[in-house]
Short mmCIF file of C-alpha atoms in Angstrom, two decimals:
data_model
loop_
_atom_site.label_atom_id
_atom_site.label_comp_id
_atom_site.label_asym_id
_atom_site.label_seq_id
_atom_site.Cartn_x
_atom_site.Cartn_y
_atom_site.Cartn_z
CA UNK A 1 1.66 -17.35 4.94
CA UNK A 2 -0.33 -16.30 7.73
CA UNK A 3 -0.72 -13.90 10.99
CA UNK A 4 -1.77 -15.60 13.93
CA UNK A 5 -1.39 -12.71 16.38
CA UNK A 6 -1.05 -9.30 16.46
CA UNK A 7 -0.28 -6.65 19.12
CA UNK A 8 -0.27 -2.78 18.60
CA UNK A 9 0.62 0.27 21.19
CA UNK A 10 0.07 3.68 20.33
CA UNK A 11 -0.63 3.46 16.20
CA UNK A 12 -3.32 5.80 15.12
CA UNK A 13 -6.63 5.63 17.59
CA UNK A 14 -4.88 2.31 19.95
CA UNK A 15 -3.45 2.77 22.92
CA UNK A 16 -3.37 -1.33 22.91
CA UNK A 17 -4.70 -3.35 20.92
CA UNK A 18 -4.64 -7.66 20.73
CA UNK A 19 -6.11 -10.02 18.26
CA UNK A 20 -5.93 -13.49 17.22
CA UNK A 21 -6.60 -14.23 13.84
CA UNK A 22 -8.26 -17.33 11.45
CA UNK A 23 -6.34 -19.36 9.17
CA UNK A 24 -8.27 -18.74 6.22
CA UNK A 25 -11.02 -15.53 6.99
CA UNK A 26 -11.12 -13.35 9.74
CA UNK A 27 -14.31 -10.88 9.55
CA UNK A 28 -13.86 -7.83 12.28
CA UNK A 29 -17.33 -6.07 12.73
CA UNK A 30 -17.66 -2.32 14.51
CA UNK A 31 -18.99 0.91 13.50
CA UNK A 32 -17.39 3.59 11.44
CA UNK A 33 -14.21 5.65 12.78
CA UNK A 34 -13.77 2.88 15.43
CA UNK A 35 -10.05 2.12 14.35
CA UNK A 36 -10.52 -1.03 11.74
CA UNK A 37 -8.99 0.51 8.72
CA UNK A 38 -6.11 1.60 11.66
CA UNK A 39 -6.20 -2.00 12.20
CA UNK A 40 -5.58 -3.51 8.82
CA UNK A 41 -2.86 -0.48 8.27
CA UNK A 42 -0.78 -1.72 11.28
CA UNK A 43 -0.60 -5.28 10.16
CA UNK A 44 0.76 -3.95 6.57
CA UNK A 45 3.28 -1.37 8.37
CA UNK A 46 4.11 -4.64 10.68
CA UNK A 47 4.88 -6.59 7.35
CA UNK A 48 6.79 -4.16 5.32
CA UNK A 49 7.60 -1.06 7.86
CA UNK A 50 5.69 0.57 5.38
CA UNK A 51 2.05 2.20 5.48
CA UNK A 52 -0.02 1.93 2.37
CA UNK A 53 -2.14 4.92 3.50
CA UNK A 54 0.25 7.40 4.23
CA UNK A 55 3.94 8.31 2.86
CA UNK A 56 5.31 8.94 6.57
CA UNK A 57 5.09 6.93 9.93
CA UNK A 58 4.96 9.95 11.81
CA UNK A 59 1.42 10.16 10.97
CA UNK A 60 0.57 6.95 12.36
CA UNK A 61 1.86 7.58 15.96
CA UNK A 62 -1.34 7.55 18.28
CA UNK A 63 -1.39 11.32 19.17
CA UNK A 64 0.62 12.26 22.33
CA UNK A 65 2.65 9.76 22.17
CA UNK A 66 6.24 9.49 21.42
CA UNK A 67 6.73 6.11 19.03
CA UNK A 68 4.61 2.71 18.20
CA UNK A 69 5.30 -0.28 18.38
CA UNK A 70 3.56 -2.93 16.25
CA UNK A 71 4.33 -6.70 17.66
CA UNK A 72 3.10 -10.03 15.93
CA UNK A 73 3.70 -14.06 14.92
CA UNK A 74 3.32 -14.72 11.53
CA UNK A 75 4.30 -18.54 10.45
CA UNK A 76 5.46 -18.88 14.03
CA UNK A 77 8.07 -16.11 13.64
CA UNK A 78 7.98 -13.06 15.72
CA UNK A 79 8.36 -9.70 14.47
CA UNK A 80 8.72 -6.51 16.27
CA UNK A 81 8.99 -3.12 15.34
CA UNK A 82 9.31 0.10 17.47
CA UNK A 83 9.30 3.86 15.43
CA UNK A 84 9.24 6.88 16.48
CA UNK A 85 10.66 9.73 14.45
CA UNK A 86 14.19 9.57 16.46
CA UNK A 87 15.03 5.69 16.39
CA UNK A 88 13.74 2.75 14.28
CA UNK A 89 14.17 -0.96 16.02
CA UNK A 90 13.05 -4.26 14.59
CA UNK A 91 13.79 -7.84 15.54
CA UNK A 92 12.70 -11.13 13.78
CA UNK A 93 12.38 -14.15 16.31
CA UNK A 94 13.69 -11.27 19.28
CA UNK A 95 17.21 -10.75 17.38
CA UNK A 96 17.70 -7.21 16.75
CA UNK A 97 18.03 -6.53 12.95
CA UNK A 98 20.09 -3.62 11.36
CA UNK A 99 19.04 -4.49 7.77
CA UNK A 100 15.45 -5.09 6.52
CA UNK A 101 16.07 -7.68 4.22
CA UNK A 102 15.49 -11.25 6.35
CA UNK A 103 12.95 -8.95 8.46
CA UNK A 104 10.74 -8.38 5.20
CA UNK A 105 11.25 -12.01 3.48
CA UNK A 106 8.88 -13.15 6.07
CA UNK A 107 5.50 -11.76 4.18
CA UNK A 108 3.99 -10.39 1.78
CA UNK A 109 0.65 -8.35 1.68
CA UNK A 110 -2.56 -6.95 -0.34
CA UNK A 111 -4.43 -4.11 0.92
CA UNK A 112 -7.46 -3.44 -0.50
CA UNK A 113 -9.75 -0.72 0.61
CA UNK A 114 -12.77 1.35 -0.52
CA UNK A 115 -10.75 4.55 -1.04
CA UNK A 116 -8.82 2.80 -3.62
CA UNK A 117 -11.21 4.31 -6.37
CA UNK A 118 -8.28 7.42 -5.59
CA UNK A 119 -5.92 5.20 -7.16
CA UNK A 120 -7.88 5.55 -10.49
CA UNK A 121 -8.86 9.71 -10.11
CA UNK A 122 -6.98 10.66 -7.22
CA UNK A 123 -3.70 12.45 -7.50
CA UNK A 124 -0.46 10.81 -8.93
CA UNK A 125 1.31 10.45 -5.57
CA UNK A 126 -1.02 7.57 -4.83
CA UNK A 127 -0.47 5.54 -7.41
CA UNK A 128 3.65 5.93 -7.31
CA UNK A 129 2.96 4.80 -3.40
CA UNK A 130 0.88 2.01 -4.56
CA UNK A 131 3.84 1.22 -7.67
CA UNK A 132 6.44 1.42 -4.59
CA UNK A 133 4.42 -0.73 -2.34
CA UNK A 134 4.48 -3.22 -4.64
CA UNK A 135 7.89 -2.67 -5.95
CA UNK A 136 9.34 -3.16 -2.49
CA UNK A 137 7.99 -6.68 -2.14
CA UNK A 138 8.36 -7.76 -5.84
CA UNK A 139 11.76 -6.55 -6.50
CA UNK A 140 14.59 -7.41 -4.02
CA UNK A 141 16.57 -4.07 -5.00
CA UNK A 142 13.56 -2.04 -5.05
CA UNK A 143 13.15 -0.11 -1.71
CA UNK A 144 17.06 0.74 -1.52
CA UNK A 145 16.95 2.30 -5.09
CA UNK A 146 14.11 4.20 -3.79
CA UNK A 147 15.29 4.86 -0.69
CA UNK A 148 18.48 5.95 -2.42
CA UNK A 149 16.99 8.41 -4.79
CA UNK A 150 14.33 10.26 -2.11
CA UNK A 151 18.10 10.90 0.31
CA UNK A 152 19.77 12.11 -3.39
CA UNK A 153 16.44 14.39 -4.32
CA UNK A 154 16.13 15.38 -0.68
CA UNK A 155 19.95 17.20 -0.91
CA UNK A 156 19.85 18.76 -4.40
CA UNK A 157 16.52 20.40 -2.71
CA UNK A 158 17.86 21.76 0.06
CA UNK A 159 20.74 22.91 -2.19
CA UNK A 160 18.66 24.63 -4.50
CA UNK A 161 16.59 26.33 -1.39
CA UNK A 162 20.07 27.47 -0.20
CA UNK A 163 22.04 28.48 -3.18
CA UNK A 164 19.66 28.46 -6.29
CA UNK A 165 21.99 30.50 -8.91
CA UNK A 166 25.03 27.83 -8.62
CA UNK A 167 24.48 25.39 -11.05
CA UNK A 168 27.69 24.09 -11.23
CA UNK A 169 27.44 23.24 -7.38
CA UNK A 170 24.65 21.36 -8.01
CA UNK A 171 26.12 18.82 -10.53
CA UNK A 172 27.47 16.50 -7.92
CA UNK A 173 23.70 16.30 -6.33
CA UNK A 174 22.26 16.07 -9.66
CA UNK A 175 24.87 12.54 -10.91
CA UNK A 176 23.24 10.85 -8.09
CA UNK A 177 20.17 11.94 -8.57
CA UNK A 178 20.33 10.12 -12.23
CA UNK A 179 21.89 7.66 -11.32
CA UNK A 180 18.61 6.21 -9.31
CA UNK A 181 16.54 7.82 -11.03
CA UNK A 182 17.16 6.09 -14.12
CA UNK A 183 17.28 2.96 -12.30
CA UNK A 184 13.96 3.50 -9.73
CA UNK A 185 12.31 4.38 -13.86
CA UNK A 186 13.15 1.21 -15.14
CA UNK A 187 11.91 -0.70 -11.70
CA UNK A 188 8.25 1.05 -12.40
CA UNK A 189 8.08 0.82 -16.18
CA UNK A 190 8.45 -3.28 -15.50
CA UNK A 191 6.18 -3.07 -12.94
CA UNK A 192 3.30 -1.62 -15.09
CA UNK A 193 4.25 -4.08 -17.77
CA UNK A 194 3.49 -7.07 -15.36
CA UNK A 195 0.62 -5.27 -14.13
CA UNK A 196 -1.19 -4.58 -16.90
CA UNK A 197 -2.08 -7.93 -18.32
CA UNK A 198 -3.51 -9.29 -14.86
CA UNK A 199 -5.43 -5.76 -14.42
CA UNK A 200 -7.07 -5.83 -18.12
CA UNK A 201 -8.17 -9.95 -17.05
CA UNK A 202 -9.26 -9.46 -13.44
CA UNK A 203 -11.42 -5.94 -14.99
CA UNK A 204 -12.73 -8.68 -17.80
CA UNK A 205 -14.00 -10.63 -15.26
CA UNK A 206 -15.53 -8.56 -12.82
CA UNK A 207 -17.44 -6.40 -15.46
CA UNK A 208 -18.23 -8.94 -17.77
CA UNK A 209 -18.43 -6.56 -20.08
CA UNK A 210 -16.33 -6.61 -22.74
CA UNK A 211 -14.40 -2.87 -22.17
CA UNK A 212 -11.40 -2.29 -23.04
CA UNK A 213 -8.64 -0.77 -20.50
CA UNK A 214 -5.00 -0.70 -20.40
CA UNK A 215 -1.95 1.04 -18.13
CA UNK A 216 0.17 3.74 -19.39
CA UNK A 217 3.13 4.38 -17.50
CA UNK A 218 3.73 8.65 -17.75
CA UNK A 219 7.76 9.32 -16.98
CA UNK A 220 7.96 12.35 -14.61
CA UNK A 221 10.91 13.58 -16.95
CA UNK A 222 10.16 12.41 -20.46
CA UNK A 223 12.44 9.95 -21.77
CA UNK A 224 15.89 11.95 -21.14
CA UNK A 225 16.05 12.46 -17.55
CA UNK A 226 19.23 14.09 -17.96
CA UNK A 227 18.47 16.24 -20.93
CA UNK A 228 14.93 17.22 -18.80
CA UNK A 229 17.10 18.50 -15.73
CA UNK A 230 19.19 20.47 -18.00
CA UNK A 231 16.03 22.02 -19.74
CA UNK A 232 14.16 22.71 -16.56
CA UNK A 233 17.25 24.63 -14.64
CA UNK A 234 15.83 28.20 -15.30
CA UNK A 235 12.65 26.63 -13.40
CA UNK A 236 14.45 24.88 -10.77
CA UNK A 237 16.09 28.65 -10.01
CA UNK A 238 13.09 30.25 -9.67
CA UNK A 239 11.10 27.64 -7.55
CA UNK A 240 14.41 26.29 -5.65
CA UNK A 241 13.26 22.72 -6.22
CA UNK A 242 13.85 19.63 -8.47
CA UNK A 243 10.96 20.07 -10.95
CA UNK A 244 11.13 16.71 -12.88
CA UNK A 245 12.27 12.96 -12.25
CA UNK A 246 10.71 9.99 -10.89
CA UNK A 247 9.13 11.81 -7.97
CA UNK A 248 6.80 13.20 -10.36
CA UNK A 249 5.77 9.76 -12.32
CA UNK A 250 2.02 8.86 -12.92
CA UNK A 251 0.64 5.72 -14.36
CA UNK A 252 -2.27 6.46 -16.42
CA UNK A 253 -5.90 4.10 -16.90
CA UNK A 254 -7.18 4.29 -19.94
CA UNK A 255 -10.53 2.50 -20.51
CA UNK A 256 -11.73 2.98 -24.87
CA UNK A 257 -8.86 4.87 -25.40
CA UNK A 258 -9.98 7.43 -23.09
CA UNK A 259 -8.72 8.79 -19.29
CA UNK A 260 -10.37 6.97 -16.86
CA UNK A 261 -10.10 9.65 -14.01
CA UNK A 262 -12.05 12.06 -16.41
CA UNK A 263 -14.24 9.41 -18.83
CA UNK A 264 -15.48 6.10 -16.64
CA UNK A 265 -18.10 6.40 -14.34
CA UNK A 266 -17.64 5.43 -10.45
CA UNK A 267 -18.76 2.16 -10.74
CA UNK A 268 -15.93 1.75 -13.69
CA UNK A 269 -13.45 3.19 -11.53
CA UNK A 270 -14.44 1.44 -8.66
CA UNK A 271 -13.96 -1.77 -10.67
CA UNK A 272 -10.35 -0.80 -12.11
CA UNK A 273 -8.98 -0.01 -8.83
CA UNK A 274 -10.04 -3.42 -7.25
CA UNK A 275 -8.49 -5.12 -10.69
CA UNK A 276 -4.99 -3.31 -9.82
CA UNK A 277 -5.63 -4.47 -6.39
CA UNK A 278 -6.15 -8.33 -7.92
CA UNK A 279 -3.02 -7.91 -10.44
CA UNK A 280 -1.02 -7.21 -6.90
CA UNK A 281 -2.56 -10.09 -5.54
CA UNK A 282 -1.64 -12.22 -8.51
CA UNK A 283 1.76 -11.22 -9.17
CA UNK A 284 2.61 -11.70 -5.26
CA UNK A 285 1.46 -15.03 -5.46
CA UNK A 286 3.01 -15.85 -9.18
CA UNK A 287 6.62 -15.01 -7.78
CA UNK A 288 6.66 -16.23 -3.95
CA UNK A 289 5.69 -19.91 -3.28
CA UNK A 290 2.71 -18.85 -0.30
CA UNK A 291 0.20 -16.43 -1.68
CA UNK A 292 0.29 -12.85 -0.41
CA UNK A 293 -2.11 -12.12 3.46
CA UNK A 294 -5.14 -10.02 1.70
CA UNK A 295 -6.31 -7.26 3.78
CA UNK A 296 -9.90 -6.41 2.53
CA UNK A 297 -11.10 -2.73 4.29
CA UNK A 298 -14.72 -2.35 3.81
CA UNK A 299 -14.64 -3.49 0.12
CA UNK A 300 -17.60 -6.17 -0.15
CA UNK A 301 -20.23 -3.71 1.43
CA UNK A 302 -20.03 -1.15 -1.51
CA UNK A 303 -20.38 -4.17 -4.43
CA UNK A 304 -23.60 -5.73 -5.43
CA UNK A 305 -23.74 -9.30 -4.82
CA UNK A 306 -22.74 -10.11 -8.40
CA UNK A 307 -19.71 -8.30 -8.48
CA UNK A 308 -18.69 -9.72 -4.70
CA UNK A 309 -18.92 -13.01 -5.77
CA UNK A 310 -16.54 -12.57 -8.58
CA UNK A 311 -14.17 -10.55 -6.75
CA UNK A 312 -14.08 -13.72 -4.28
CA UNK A 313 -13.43 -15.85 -7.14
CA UNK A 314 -10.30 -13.63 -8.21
CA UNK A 315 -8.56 -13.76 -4.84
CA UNK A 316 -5.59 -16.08 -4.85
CA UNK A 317 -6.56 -19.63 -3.25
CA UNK A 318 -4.80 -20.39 0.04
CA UNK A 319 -4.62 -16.96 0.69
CA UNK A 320 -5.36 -15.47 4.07
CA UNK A 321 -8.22 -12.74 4.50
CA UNK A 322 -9.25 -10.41 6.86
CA UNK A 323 -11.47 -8.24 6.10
CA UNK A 324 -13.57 -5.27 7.92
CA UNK A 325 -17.20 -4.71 7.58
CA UNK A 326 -19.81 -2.46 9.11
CA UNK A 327 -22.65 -4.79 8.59
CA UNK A 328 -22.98 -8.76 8.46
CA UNK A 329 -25.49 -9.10 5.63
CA UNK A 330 -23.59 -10.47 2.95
CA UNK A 331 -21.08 -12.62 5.09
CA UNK A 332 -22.83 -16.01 4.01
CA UNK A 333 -20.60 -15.37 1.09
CA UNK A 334 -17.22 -15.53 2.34
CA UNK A 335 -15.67 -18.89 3.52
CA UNK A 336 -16.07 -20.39 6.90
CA UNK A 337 -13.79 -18.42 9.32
CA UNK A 338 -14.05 -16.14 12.31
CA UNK A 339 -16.18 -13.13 13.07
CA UNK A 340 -15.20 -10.91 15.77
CA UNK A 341 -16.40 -7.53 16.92
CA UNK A 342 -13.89 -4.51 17.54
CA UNK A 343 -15.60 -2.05 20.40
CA UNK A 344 -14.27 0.58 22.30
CA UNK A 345 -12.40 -0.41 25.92
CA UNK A 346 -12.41 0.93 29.29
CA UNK A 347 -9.67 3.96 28.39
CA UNK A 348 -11.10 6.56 25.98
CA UNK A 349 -8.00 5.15 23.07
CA UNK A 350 -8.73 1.16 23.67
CA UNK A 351 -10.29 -1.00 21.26
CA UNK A 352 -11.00 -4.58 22.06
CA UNK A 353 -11.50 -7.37 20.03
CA UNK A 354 -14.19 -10.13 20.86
CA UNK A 355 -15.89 -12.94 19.29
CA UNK A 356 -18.83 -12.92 17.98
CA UNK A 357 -21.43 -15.91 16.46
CA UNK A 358 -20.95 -16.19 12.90
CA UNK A 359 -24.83 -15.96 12.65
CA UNK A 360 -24.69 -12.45 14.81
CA UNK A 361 -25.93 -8.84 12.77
CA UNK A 362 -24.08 -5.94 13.15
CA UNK A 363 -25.64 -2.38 12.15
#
């Protein structure tokens, strides 16, 4: 699969934005806080209407304005999508669409960025965005069951802020509640399952040095969801919220034995986080018959030339790449595509994109 265009209005730093991009590598050069991370975020939001950097669109809307709208031609089909926190629109080939399914069975995607070392010793909401990112292109059911059980934890919330001492009341939020939770559990216990065998090769490979890791998946309500509710009600009273289920899942690295986020160093967690990254990649590409676009923010810069070329060597074959870099030192390494230069246009919130000669430096 790949993007051949891409068009943005009002998403994060752009006013308007338009670029054209390579079949196989597309390397955009500029300086920091320019807008290419912004960049490689709207061409995942235009591909799954979802952002991997942030849990709600409203925070992607350029600020001022009232919606975005992110516009592009991927395998000579032409998506659109308009959001703003009122109305949602998208249309595949300029027909409208009420349901996402057709829209999102055009691609898939990889994001990989330098902040991903949070996925190994950040906070446990990134990694059930990253599980959910995944899930909602791997699993066809996937983003209504979670869709379904944020709406059924959304109500018994607001139930419990309004009227915490009825706990009878709040049976009829809390059957739906298990019923997607147990299902949206099951969807991320089979996702770390598949995951963990490609992370544990990809880590082989890029270390080289013989550690041992695995994935444990931690349940955000033990075993018995059910049985947890019922145990935590007293708390749910006093703090007028759902304290257990799904919403509070984790998945867990474990490299000897031991907690990665406390026990590996930074160049260890560095190297897990790109491996989950890979096991995306490869699973993507395992289960759809074109490999996933990879979108590559600032990654090579931070890896010594060693580790870069064996990171290149993991990416699926065939696969689109465009990747953001501050400097052009290492780009002799990638394969022959297109280098172009994101500056700053003539309104204060414009970015450009131009060309630039492969054998160009950029500081």
């Amino acid at each position: 699969m790949m993007l051949e265009r891409l068009v943005l209005r009002d998403f994060r730093c752009f006013t308007r934005l338009e670029a054209e991009f390579h079949p196989q590598v597309t390397c955009i050069v500029g300086r920091n806080a320019i807008g290419k991370t912004s960049l490689l975020e709207a061409i995942a939001v235009l591909l799954r209407l979802q952002s991997p950097r942030t849990g709600s669109l409203q925070n992607v809307i350029r600020a001022g304005a009232k919606g975005l709208v992110v516009d592009g031609l991927v395998d000579r089909r032409h998506l659109q999508f308009y959001y703003s926190p009122k109305r949602r629109k998208l249309a595949l080939d300029s027909v409208e669409q009420k349901l996402t399914t057709t829209y999102l069975e055009v691609a898939r995607v990889v994001y990989l960025a330098n902040s991903d070392i949070d996925l190994v010793r950040g906070p446990a909401e990134l990694r059930r965005r990253f599980l959910d990112f995944l899930g909602a292109q791997l699993l066809a059911n996937y983003r209504e069951i979670l869709r379904s059980y944020e709406k059924a934890l959304r109500s018994r919330n607001a139930y419990l802020k309004m009227y915490p001492s009825r706990p009878r009341e709040v049976q009829a939020y809390t059957k739906v509640l298990l019923k997607f939770g147990h299902q949206l559990t099951a969807l991320r216990a089979f996702l770390v399952e598949r995951l963990e065998p490609e992370v544990v090769r990809a880590f082989a490979t890029i270390s080289d040095r013989g550690e041992v890791v695995c994935l444990r998946y931690l349940h955000g309500a033990t075993m018995d969801f059910e049985r947890a509710l019922h145990e935590s009600a007293a708390e749910e009273e006093r703090l007028r919220t759902t304290v257990v289920g799904p919403h509070r899942d984790d998945v867990q690295f474990l490299l000897h034995d031991q907690p990665a986020d406390l026990f590996a160093s930074e160049g260890q967690q560095r190297t897990l986080a790109i491996a989950l990254k890979l096991a995306q990649a490869k699973l993507l590409a395992a289960d759809f018959s074109r490999p996933p676009i990879l979108l590559l923010d600032d990654v090579f810069g931070e890896l010594d030339q060693t580790r870069r070329n064996r990171l290149l060597q993991q990416l699926p074959p065939a696969s689109q790449q465009i990747v953001t870099t501050t400097s052009l030192n290492w780009l002799a390494e990638l394969p022959a595509g297109r280098v172009c230069r994101l500056e700053e246009g003539s309104a204060p919130a414009d970015r450009i994109i131009m060309d630039r000669p492969s054998g160009s430096s950029a500081s």
